[in-house]
PDB file of C-alpha atoms in Angstrom:
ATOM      1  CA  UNK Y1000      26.298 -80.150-111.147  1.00 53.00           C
ATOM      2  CA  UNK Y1001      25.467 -79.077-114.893  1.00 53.00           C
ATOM      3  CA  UNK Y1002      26.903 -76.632-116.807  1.00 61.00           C
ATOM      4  CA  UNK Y1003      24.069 -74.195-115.570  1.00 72.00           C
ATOM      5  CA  UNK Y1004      25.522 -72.803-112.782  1.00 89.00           C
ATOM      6  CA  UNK Y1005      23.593 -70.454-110.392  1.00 96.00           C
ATOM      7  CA  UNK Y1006      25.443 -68.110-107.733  1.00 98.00           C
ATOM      8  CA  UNK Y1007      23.455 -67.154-104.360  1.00 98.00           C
ATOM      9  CA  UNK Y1008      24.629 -64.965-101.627  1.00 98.00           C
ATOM     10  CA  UNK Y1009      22.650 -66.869 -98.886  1.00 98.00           C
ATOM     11  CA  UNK Y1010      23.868 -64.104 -95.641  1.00 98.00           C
ATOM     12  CA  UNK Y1011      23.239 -60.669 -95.805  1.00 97.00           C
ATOM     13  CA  UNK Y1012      22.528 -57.932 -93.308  1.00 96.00           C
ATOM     14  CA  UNK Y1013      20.656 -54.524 -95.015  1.00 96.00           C
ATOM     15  CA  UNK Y1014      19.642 -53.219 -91.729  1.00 94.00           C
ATOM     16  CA  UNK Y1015      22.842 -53.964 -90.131  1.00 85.00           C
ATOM     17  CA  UNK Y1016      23.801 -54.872 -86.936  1.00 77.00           C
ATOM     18  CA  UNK Y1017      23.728 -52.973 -83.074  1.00 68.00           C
ATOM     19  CA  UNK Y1018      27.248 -52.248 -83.153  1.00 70.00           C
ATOM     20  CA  UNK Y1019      27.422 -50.434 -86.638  1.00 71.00           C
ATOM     21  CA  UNK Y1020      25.558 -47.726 -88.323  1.00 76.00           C
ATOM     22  CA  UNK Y1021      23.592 -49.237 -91.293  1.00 84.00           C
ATOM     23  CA  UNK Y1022      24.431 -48.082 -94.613  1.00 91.00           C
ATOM     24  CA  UNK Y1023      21.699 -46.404 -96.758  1.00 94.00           C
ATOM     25  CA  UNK Y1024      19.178 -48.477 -98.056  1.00 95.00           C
ATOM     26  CA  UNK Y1025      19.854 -46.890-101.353  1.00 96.00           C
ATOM     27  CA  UNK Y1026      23.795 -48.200-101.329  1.00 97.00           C
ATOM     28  CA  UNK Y1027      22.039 -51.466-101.077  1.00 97.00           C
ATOM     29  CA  UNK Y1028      20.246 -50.949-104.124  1.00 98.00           C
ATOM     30  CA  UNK Y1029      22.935 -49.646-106.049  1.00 98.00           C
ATOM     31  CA  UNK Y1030      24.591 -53.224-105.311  1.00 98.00           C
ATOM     32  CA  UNK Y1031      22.165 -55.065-105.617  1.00 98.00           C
ATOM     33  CA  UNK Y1032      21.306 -53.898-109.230  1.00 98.00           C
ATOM     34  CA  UNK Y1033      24.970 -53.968-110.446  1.00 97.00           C
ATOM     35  CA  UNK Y1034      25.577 -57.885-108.827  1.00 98.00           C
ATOM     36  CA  UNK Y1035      26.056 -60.926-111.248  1.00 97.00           C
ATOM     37  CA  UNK Y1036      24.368 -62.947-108.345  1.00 98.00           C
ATOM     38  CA  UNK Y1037      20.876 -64.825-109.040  1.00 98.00           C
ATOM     39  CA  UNK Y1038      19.383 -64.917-105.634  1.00 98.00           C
ATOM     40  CA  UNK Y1039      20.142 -63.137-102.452  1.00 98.00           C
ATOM     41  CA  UNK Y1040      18.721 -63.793 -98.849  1.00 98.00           C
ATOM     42  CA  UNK Y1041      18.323 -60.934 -96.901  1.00 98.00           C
ATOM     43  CA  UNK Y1042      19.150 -61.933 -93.425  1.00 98.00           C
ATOM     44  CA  UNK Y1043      18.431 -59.381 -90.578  1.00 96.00           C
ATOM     45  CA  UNK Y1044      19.220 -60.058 -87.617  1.00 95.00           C
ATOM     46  CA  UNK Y1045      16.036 -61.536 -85.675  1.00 96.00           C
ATOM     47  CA  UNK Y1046      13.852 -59.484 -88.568  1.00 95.00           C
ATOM     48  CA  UNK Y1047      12.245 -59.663 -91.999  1.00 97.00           C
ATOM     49  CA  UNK Y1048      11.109 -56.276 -92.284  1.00 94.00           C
ATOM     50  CA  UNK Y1049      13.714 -54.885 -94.949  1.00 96.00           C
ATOM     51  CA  UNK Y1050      12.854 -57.056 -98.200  1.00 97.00           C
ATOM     52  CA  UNK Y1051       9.962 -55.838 -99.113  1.00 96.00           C
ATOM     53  CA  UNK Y1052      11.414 -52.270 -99.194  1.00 96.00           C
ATOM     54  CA  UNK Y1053      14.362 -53.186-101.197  1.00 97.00           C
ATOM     55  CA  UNK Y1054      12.007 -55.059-103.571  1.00 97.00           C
ATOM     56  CA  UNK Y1055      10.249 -52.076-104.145  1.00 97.00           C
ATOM     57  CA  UNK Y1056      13.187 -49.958-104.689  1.00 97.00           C
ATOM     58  CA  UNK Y1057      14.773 -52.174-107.046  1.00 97.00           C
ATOM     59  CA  UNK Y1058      11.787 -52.159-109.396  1.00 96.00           C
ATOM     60  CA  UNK Y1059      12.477 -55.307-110.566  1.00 94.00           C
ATOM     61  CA  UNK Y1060      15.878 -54.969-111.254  1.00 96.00           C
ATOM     62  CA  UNK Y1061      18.635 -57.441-109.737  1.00 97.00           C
ATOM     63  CA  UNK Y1062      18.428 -60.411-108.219  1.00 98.00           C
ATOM     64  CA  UNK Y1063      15.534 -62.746-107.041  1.00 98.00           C
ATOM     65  CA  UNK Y1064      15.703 -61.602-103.195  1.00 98.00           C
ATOM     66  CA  UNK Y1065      14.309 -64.224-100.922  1.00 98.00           C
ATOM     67  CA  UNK Y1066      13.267 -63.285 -97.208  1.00 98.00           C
ATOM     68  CA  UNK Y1067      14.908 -64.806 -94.489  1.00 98.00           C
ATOM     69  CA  UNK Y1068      16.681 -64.375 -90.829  1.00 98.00           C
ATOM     70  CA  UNK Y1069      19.600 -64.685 -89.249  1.00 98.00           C
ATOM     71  CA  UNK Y1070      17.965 -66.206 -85.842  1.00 98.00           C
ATOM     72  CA  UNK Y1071      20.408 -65.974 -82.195  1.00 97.00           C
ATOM     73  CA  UNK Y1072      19.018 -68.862 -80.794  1.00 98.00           C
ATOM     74  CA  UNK Y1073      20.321 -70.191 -76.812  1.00 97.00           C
ATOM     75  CA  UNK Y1074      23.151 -72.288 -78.622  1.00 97.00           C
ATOM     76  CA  UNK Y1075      24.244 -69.992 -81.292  1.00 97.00           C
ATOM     77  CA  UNK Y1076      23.203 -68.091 -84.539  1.00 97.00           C
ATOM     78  CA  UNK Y1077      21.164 -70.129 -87.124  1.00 98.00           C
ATOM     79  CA  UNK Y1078      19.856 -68.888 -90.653  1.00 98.00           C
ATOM     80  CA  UNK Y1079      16.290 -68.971 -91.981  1.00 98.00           C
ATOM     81  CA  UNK Y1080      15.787 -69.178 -96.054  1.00 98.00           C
ATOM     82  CA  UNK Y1081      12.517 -68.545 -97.648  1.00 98.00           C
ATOM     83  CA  UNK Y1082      10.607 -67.933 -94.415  1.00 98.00           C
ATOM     84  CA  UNK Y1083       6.920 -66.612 -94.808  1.00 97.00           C
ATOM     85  CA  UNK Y1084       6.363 -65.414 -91.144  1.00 98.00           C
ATOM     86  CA  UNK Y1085       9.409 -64.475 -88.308  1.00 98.00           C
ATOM     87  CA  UNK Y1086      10.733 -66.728 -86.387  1.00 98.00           C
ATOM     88  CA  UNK Y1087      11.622 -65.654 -82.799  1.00 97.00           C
ATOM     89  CA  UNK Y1088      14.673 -65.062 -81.034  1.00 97.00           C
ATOM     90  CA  UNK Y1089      16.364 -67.182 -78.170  1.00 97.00           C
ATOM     91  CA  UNK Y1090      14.271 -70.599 -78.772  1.00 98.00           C
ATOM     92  CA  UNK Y1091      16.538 -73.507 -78.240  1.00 98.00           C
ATOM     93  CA  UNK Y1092      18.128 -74.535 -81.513  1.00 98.00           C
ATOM     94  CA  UNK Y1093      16.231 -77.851 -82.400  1.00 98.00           C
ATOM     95  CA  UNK Y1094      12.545 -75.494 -81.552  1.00 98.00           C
ATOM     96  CA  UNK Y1095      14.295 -72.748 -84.015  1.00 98.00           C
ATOM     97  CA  UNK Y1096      15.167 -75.353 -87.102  1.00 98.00           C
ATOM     98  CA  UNK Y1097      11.523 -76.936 -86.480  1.00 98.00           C
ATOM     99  CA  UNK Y1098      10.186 -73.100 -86.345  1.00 98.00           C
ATOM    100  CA  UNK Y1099      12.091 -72.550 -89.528  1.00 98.00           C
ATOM    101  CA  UNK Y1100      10.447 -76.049 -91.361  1.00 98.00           C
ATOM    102  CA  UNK Y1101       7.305 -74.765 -89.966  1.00 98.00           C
ATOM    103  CA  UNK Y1102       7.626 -71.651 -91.875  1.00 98.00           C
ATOM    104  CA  UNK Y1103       8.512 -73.082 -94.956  1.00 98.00           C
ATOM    105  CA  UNK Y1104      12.128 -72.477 -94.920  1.00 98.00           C
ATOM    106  CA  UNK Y1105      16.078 -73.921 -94.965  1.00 98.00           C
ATOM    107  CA  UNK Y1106      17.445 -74.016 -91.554  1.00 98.00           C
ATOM    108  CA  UNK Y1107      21.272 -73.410 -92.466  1.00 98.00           C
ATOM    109  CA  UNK Y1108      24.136 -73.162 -89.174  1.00 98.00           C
ATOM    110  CA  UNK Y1109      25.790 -69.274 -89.427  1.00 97.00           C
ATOM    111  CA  UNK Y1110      29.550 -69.986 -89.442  1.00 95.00           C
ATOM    112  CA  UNK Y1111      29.899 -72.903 -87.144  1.00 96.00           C
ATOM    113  CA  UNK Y1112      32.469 -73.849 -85.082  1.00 94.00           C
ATOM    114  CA  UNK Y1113      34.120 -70.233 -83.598  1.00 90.00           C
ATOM    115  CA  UNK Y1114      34.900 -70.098 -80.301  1.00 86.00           C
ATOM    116  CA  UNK Y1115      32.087 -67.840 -79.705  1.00 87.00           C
ATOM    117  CA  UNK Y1116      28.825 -68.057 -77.930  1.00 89.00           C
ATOM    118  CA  UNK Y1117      27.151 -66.784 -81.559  1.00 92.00           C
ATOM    119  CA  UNK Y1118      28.654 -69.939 -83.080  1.00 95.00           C
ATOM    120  CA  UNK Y1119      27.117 -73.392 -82.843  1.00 97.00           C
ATOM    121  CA  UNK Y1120      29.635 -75.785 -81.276  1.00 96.00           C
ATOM    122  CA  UNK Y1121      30.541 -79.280 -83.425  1.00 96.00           C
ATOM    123  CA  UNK Y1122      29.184 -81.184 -80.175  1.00 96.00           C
ATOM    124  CA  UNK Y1123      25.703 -79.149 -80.551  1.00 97.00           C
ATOM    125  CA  UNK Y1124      25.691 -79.882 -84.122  1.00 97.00           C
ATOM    126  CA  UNK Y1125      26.211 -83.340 -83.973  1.00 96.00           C
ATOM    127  CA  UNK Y1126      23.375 -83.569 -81.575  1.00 95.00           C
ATOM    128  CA  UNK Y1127      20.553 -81.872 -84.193  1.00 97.00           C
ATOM    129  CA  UNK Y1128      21.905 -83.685 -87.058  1.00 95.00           C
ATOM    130  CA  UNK Y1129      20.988 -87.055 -85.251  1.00 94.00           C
ATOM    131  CA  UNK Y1130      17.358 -85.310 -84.786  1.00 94.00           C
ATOM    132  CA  UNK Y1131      14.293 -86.347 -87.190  1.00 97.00           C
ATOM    133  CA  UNK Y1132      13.869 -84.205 -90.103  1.00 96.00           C
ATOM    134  CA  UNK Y1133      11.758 -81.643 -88.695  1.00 98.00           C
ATOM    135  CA  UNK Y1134      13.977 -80.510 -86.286  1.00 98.00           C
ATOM    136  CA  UNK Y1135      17.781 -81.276 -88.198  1.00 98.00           C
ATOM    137  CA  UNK Y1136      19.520 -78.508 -89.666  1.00 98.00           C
ATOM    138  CA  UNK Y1137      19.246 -78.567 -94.198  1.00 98.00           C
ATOM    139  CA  UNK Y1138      23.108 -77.121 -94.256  1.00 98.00           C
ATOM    140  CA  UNK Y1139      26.081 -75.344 -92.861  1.00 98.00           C
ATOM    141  CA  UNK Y1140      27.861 -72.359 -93.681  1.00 98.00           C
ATOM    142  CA  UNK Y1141      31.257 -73.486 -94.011  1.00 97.00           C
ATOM    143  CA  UNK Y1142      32.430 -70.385 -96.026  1.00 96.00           C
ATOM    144  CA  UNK Y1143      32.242 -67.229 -94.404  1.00 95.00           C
ATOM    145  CA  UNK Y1144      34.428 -64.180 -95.125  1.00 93.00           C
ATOM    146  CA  UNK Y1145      34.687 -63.210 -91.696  1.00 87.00           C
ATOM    147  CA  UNK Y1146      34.618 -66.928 -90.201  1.00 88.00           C
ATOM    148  CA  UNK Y1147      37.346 -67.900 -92.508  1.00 88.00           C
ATOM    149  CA  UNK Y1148      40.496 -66.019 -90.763  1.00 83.00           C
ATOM    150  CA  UNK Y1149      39.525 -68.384 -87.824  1.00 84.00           C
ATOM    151  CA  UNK Y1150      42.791 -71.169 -88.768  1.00 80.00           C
ATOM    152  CA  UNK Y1151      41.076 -74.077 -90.449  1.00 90.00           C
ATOM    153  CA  UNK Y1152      37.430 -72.776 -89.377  1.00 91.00           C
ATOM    154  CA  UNK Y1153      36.353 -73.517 -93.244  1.00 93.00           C
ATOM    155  CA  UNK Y1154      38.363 -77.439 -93.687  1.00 94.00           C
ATOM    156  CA  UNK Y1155      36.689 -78.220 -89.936  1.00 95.00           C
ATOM    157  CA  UNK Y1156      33.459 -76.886 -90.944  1.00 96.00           C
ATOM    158  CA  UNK Y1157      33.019 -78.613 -93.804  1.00 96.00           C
ATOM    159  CA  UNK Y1158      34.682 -81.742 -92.984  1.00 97.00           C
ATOM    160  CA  UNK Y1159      31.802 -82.093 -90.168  1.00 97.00           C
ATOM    161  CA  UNK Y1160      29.236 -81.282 -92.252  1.00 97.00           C
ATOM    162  CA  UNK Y1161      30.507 -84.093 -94.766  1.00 97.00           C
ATOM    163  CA  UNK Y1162      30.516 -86.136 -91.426  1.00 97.00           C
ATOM    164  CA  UNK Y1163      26.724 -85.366 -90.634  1.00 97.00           C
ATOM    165  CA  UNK Y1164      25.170 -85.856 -94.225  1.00 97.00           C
ATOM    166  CA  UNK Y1165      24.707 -81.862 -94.113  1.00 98.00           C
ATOM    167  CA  UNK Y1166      25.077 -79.547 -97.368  1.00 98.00           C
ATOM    168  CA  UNK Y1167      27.374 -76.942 -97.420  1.00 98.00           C
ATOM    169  CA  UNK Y1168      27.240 -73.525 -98.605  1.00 98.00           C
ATOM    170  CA  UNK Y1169      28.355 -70.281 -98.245  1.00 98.00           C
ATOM    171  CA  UNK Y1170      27.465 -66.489 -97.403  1.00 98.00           C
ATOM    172  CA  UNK Y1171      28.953 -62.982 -97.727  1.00 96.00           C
ATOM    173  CA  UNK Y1172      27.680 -61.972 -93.959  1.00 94.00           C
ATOM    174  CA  UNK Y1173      27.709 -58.590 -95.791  1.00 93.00           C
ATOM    175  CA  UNK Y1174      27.018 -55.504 -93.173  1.00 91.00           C
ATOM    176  CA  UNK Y1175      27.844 -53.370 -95.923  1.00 91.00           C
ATOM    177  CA  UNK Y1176      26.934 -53.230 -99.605  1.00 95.00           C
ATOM    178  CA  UNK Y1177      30.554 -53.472-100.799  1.00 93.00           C
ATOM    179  CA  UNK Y1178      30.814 -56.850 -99.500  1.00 93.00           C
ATOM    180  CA  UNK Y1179      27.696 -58.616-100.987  1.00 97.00           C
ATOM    181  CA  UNK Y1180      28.905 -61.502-102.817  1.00 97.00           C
ATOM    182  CA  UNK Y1181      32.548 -62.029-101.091  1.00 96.00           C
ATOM    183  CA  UNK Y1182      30.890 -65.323 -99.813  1.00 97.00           C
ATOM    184  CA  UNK Y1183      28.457 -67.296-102.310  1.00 98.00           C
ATOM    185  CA  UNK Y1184      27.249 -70.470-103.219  1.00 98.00           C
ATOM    186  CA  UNK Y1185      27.250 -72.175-106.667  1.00 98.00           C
ATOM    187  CA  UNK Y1186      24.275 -74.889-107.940  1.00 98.00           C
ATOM    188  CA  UNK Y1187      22.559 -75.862-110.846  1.00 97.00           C
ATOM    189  CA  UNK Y1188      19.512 -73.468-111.636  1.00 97.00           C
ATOM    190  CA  UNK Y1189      18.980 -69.930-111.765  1.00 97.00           C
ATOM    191  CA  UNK Y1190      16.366 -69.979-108.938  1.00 98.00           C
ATOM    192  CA  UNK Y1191      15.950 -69.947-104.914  1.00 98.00           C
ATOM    193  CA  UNK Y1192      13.556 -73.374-105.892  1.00 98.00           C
ATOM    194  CA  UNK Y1193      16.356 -74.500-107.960  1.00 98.00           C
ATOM    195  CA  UNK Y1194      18.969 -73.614-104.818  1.00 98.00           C
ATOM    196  CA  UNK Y1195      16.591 -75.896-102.574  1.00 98.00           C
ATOM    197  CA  UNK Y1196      16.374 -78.916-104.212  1.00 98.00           C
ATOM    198  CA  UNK Y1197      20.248 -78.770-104.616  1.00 98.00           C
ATOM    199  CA  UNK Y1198      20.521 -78.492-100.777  1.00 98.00           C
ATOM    200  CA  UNK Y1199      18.508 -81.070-100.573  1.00 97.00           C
ATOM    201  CA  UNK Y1200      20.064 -83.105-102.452  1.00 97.00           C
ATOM    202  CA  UNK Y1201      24.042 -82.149-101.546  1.00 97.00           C
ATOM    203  CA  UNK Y1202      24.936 -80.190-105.069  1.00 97.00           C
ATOM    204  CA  UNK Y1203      25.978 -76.675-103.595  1.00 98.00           C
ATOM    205  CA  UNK Y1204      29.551 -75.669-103.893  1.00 97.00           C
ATOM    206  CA  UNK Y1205      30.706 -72.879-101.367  1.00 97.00           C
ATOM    207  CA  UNK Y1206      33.084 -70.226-102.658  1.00 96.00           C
ATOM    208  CA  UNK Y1207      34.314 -66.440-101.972  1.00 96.00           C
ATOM    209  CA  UNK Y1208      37.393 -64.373-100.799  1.00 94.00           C
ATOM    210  CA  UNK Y1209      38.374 -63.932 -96.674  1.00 89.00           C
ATOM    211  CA  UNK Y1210      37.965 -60.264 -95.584  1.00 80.00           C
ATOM    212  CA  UNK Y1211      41.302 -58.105 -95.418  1.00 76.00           C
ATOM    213  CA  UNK Y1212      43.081 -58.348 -92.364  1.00 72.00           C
ATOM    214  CA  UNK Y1213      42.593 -54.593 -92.073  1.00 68.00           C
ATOM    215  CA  UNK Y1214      39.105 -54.419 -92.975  1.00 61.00           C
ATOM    216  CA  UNK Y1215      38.259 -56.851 -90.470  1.00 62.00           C
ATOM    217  CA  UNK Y1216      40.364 -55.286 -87.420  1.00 61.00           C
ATOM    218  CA  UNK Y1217      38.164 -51.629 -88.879  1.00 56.00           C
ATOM    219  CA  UNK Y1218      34.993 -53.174 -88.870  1.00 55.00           C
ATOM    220  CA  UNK Y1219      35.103 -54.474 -85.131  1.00 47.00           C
ATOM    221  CA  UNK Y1220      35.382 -58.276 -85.956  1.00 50.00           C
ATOM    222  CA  UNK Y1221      37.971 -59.111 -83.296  1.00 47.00           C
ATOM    223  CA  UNK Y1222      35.506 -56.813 -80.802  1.00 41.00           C
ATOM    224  CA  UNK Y1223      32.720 -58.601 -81.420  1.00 49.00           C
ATOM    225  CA  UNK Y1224      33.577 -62.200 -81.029  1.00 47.00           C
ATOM    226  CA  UNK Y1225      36.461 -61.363 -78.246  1.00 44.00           C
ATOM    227  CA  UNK Y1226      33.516 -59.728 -76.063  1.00 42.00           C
ATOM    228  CA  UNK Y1227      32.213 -63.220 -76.180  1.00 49.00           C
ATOM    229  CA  UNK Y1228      34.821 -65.982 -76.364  1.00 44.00           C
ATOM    230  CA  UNK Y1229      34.162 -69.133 -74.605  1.00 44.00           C
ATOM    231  CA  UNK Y1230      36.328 -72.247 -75.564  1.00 40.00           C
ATOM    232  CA  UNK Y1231      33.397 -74.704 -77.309  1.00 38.00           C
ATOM    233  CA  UNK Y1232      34.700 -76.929 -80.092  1.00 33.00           C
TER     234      UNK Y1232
END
């Protein structure tokens, strides 16, 4: 990596989620204009409808923001970067990363490895990364703020990856505009182009800070992924 050294926040949720009221769209502004990060992904849950309303209430100010998805698909939760259309819901996960090629984007694995039904299993992952190119994932998230108090989710997650030939990078997961940033990924470049040519060719460099124990017990974590443990490693 050169001594030009990007930061993107690849993971982040404007429009929040079903469980939690969103915050303004204004608070998101207010971030977004004060962070030191070059390129954000806004990641909606099964949606792309917030960007272009943040673009135009930023003005120009802030980061590059770059529309994408975070997709549920039958296996688990993938993310789209850089799509230029939606890509729907509850496809099977090698028809969602070939939905997300087909739309001109990075198909990236949300926080792998939880013992979760939103969390793609190693076994699953294995299977795609065998796949042709069309329909194998570009990278995993193997930093996560949230993911990372799972015990050695962020070592496993990466050490697979490593394993597969996958990139790794990382993503705030941000619900609200406090937390953009607290996950991140460093490469060379200033630019989401820039950012995709060092996926593709392995020079990303995951970084951030875990959530607060507190925080995360406030914010519903443990509800959310103990409403739907299954054991799948």
């Amino acid at each position: 990596m050169n001594d030009v050294a990007g930061n993107i926040d690849i993971h982040v949720h404007p429009a929040g989620d079903p469980l939690r009221v969103p915050a303004p769209l204004a608070d998101w502004v207010a971030s977004l204009a004060d962070t030191t990060l070059d390129v954000v992904v806004v990641t909606d849950h099964n949606a792309i409808d917030t960007l272009e309303c943040l673009r135009e209430m930023l003005g120009g100010r802030g980061p590059e923001l770059v529309r994408g998805e975070e997709i549920a698909t039958r296996e688990g939760h993938l993310l789209g970067l850089g799509l230029d259309r939606l890509v729907r819901p509850h496809l099977a996960l090698s028809d969602a990363i070939a939905a997300i090629h087909d739309a001109g984007g990075l198909a990236i694995v949300a926080h792998p490895l939880l013992p979760t039904r939103i969390s793609i299993s190693s076994r699953t992952l294995g299977g795609v990364a065998d796949a042709d190119a069309r329909h194998r994932p570009d990278g995993v998230e193997s930093f996560n703020p949230l993911a990372a108090r799972f015990p050695m989710q962020e070592r496993r997650a990466g050490s697979l990856a490593a394993q597969l030939g996958l990139s790794i990078v990382g993503g705030s997961d941000a619900h609200l505009p406090g937390d953009l940033a607290l996950g991140r990924t460093r490469f060379s470049g200033r630019s989401f182009v820039e950012f995709r040519r060092a996926v593709a060719l392995g020079e990303t460099s995951p970084e951030g800070e875990i959530y607060p124990l507190a925080r995360t017990i406030r914010d519903g974590f443990g509800a959310v992924f103990s409403s739907r443990l299954r054991l799948r490693f």
